[in-house]
Amino acid sequence: MPIDSYAKDDILTIRIQDERLVEPEHLKRLFDDLYALLGKTDQQQVVLDFGPVKFMASAMLGKLVALQKKCEEYRAKLKLCSVAPDILEVFKITKLNKGFDIQSD
């Protein structure tokens, strides 16, 4: 699962490169990579950039909740950005938009 990441000004930005987040094995690999990055950083904020993502499986929602809890364990705030309108609608329907800090960019 290709991701890019960089740290600047106490913010770790992680950009997901895939357009579709569907396959269970790809999701597992993605979150394994995300957890590994979290374990190596001391940044206070983590921004997960969904820029290229056009579609994601509903299983991704539960994994994002778990990621948010892991960020809290590391005392980092998780923010989501560049979430496609269709995906943002899923967050609204499930009311997860209230539990996540979702920014336009």
XYZ file of N, CA and C in Angstrom:
315
model
N 0.864 -1.174 0.000
C 0.000 0.000 0.000
C 0.901 1.223 0.000
N 0.950 1.944 -1.092
C 1.850 3.085 -1.147
C 1.329 4.281 -0.336
N 2.214 4.772 0.505
C 1.943 6.006 1.245
C 3.211 6.851 1.202
N 3.022 8.145 1.296
C 4.135 9.077 1.444
C 3.963 9.743 2.796
N 5.056 10.070 3.430
C 4.947 10.770 4.701
C 6.110 11.739 4.852
N 5.842 12.796 5.592
C 6.898 13.738 5.956
C 6.487 14.444 7.236
N 7.471 14.884 7.976
C 7.234 15.597 9.231
C 7.776 17.008 9.099
N 6.963 17.949 9.574
C 7.377 19.352 9.548
C 6.566 20.098 10.593
N 7.223 20.948 11.359
C 6.557 21.789 12.355
C 5.683 20.981 13.303
N 6.199 19.866 13.790
C 5.502 19.026 14.763
C 4.237 18.358 14.205
N 4.183 18.231 12.864
C 3.045 17.584 12.205
C 3.578 16.480 11.295
N 3.047 15.277 11.487
C 3.359 14.164 10.590
C 2.227 14.072 9.577
N 2.544 14.278 8.310
C 1.551 14.183 7.244
C 1.772 12.880 6.492
N 0.689 12.120 6.363
C 0.739 10.832 5.663
C -0.277 10.890 4.524
N 0.204 10.719 3.322
C -0.678 10.765 2.146
C -0.872 9.356 1.608
N -2.134 8.944 1.543
C -2.474 7.639 0.968
C -2.458 7.789 -0.550
N -1.778 6.900 -1.245
C -1.596 7.036 -2.691
C -2.623 6.281 -3.536
N -3.311 5.307 -2.963
C -4.251 4.500 -3.746
C -5.602 5.192 -3.896
N -6.252 4.955 -5.044
C -7.580 5.497 -5.285
C -8.667 4.665 -4.621
N -8.434 3.369 -4.491
C -9.449 2.459 -3.933
C -8.865 1.692 -2.749
N -9.537 1.803 -1.625
C -9.131 1.089 -0.415
C -10.193 0.035 -0.131
N -10.022 -1.139 -0.730
C -11.062 -2.157 -0.697
C -10.550 -3.501 -0.191
N -9.478 -3.982 -0.750
C -8.989 -5.325 -0.464
C -8.532 -5.453 0.985
N -9.040 -6.466 1.709
C -8.674 -6.631 3.121
C -7.163 -6.723 3.364
N -6.442 -7.428 2.487
C -5.001 -7.542 2.697
C -4.289 -6.213 2.476
N -4.803 -5.396 1.548
C -4.216 -4.071 1.337
C -4.498 -3.159 2.534
N -5.711 -3.258 3.081
C -6.044 -2.451 4.257
C -5.160 -2.837 5.444
N -4.948 -4.122 5.609
C -4.096 -4.575 6.717
C -2.684 -4.025 6.546
N -2.163 -4.116 5.342
C -0.812 -3.606 5.070
C -0.747 -2.098 5.289
N -1.774 -1.378 4.837
C -1.814 0.070 5.025
C -1.739 0.420 6.507
N -2.574 -0.233 7.305
C -2.603 0.116 8.719
C -1.375 -0.392 9.463
N -0.785 -1.474 9.017
C 0.495 -1.901 9.587
C 1.546 -0.818 9.347
N 1.553 -0.268 8.127
C 2.492 0.808 7.795
C 2.205 2.067 8.620
N 0.919 2.396 8.776
C 0.548 3.581 9.555
C 0.964 3.436 11.015
N 0.713 2.272 11.602
C 1.106 2.034 12.996
C 2.621 2.092 13.151
N 3.348 1.573 12.167
C 4.812 1.624 12.217
C 5.294 3.076 12.200
N 4.688 3.901 11.359
C 5.051 5.322 11.330
C 4.752 5.997 12.659
N 3.597 5.697 13.234
C 3.234 6.290 14.521
C 4.243 5.922 15.600
N 4.719 4.701 15.563
C 5.671 4.245 16.560
C 7.034 4.919 16.459
N 7.327 5.497 15.298
C 8.636 6.112 15.071
C 8.624 7.628 15.217
N 7.459 8.237 15.395
C 7.379 9.697 15.398
C 7.072 10.232 16.785
N 7.435 11.483 16.997
C 7.055 12.156 18.237
C 6.265 13.433 17.934
N 5.743 13.530 16.719
C 4.942 14.676 16.319
C 3.638 14.697 17.122
N 3.128 15.903 17.370
C 1.908 16.081 18.159
C 0.638 15.964 17.324
N 0.769 16.124 16.010
C -0.386 16.005 15.124
C -0.062 15.038 13.996
N -1.072 14.270 13.613
C -0.952 13.364 12.481
C -2.064 13.722 11.501
N -1.675 14.059 10.289
C -2.640 14.390 9.246
C -2.642 13.247 8.242
N -3.814 12.649 8.065
C -3.971 11.567 7.095
C -4.652 12.164 5.868
N -3.893 12.286 4.787
C -4.345 12.940 3.565
C -4.964 11.911 2.621
N -6.256 12.066 2.363
C -7.008 11.152 1.504
C -7.060 11.632 0.054
N -6.243 12.612 -0.321
C -6.296 13.227 -1.643
C -6.641 12.309 -2.797
N -5.853 11.278 -3.075
C -6.126 10.414 -4.221
C -7.278 9.425 -4.022
N -7.725 9.214 -2.788
C -8.703 8.164 -2.491
C -10.091 8.558 -3.007
N -10.647 7.704 -3.857
C -11.982 7.954 -4.423
C -13.033 7.015 -3.849
N -12.586 5.851 -3.333
C -13.524 4.861 -2.803
C -12.826 4.069 -1.709
N -13.593 3.765 -0.657
C -13.029 2.917 0.390
C -14.097 1.990 0.935
N -13.677 0.811 1.351
C -14.579 -0.173 1.934
C -15.018 0.294 3.320
N -16.180 -0.167 3.743
C -16.692 0.219 5.059
C -15.781 -0.273 6.179
N -15.016 -1.328 5.933
C -14.069 -1.834 6.940
C -13.036 -0.778 7.308
N -12.812 0.142 6.408
C -11.846 1.213 6.651
C -12.283 2.094 7.825
N -13.583 2.253 8.006
C -14.083 3.117 9.089
C -13.638 2.598 10.458
N -13.808 1.312 10.682
C -13.385 0.723 11.950
C -11.889 0.836 12.155
N -11.141 0.669 11.080
C -9.689 0.775 11.169
C -9.274 2.210 11.482
N -10.015 3.179 10.947
C -9.709 4.584 11.255
C -9.997 4.915 12.713
N -11.075 4.344 13.261
C -11.383 4.538 14.678
C -10.243 3.967 15.525
N -9.761 2.783 15.177
C -8.646 2.171 15.898
C -7.377 3.023 15.768
N -7.154 3.590 14.587
C -5.991 4.455 14.376
C -6.089 5.700 15.253
N -7.282 6.251 15.348
C -7.465 7.435 16.181
C -7.140 7.115 17.651
N -7.576 5.966 18.113
C -7.265 5.549 19.494
C -5.764 5.365 19.681
N -5.104 4.803 18.676
C -3.657 4.612 18.751
C -2.949 5.977 18.801
N -3.438 6.930 18.023
C -2.865 8.282 18.067
C -3.016 8.880 19.468
N -4.173 8.676 20.075
C -4.392 9.185 21.427
C -3.412 8.556 22.406
N -3.119 7.268 22.233
C -2.132 6.599 23.086
C -0.770 7.276 22.966
N -0.444 7.714 21.760
C 0.830 8.396 21.516
C 0.731 9.901 21.776
N -0.403 10.344 22.284
C -0.662 11.753 22.596
C -0.548 12.648 21.358
N -1.036 12.128 20.254
C -1.063 12.878 19.000
C -2.518 13.044 18.567
N -2.798 14.150 17.923
C -4.140 14.411 17.411
C -4.189 14.004 15.948
N -5.209 13.212 15.601
C -5.389 12.764 14.228
C -6.352 13.682 13.509
N -5.958 14.111 12.325
C -6.828 14.893 11.452
C -6.875 14.201 10.098
N -8.027 14.255 9.463
C -8.191 13.734 8.112
C -8.356 14.921 7.187
N -7.797 14.852 5.999
C -7.974 15.956 5.058
C -8.151 15.421 3.639
N -8.656 16.310 2.786
C -8.867 16.015 1.362
C -9.730 14.777 1.156
N -10.758 14.637 1.973
C -11.662 13.501 1.879
C -12.664 13.765 0.750
N -12.779 12.844 -0.189
C -13.692 12.984 -1.330
C -15.132 13.137 -0.831
N -15.959 13.895 -1.553
C -17.346 14.126 -1.116
C -18.141 12.842 -0.857
N -17.975 11.822 -1.690
C -18.708 10.567 -1.482
C -18.273 9.878 -0.188
N -16.988 9.931 0.092
C -16.480 9.321 1.321
C -16.910 10.154 2.526
N -16.879 11.455 2.390
C -17.316 12.336 3.476
C -18.779 12.075 3.819
N -19.576 11.776 2.821
C -20.988 11.459 3.048
C -21.138 10.213 3.922
N -20.280 9.223 3.714
C -20.307 8.016 4.546
C -19.982 8.374 5.996
N -19.006 9.260 6.189
C -18.687 9.714 7.544
C -19.901 10.392 8.179
N -20.633 11.172 7.392
C -21.815 11.866 7.919
C -22.937 10.883 8.247
N -23.181 9.927 7.366
C -24.247 8.944 7.579
C -23.988 8.138 8.848
N -22.738 7.764 9.060
C -22.384 6.971 10.236
C -22.119 7.837 11.469
N -22.224 9.154 11.283
C -21.974 10.140 12.338
C -20.530 10.137 12.838
N -19.638 9.518 12.083
C -18.227 9.533 12.448
C -17.573 10.877 12.155
N -18.252 11.706 11.376
C -17.718 13.034 11.111
C -17.622 13.852 12.403
N -18.427 13.490 13.413
C -18.368 14.189 14.691
C -17.201 13.694 15.545
N -16.735 12.483 15.289
C -15.635 11.916 16.065
C -14.263 12.175 15.488
N -14.221 12.583 14.227
C -12.959 12.868 13.552
C -12.861 14.349 13.238
N -11.647 14.840 13.262
C -11.379 16.206 12.815
C -11.099 16.116 11.319
N -12.088 16.493 10.511
C -11.969 16.382 9.055
C -11.864 17.786 8.478
N -10.767 18.025 7.781
C -10.493 19.334 7.169
C -10.512 19.201 5.645
N -10.813 20.298 4.979
C -10.878 20.243 3.515
C -9.502 20.010 2.906
N -8.470 20.653 3.453
C -7.094 20.404 2.971
C -6.085 20.739 4.033
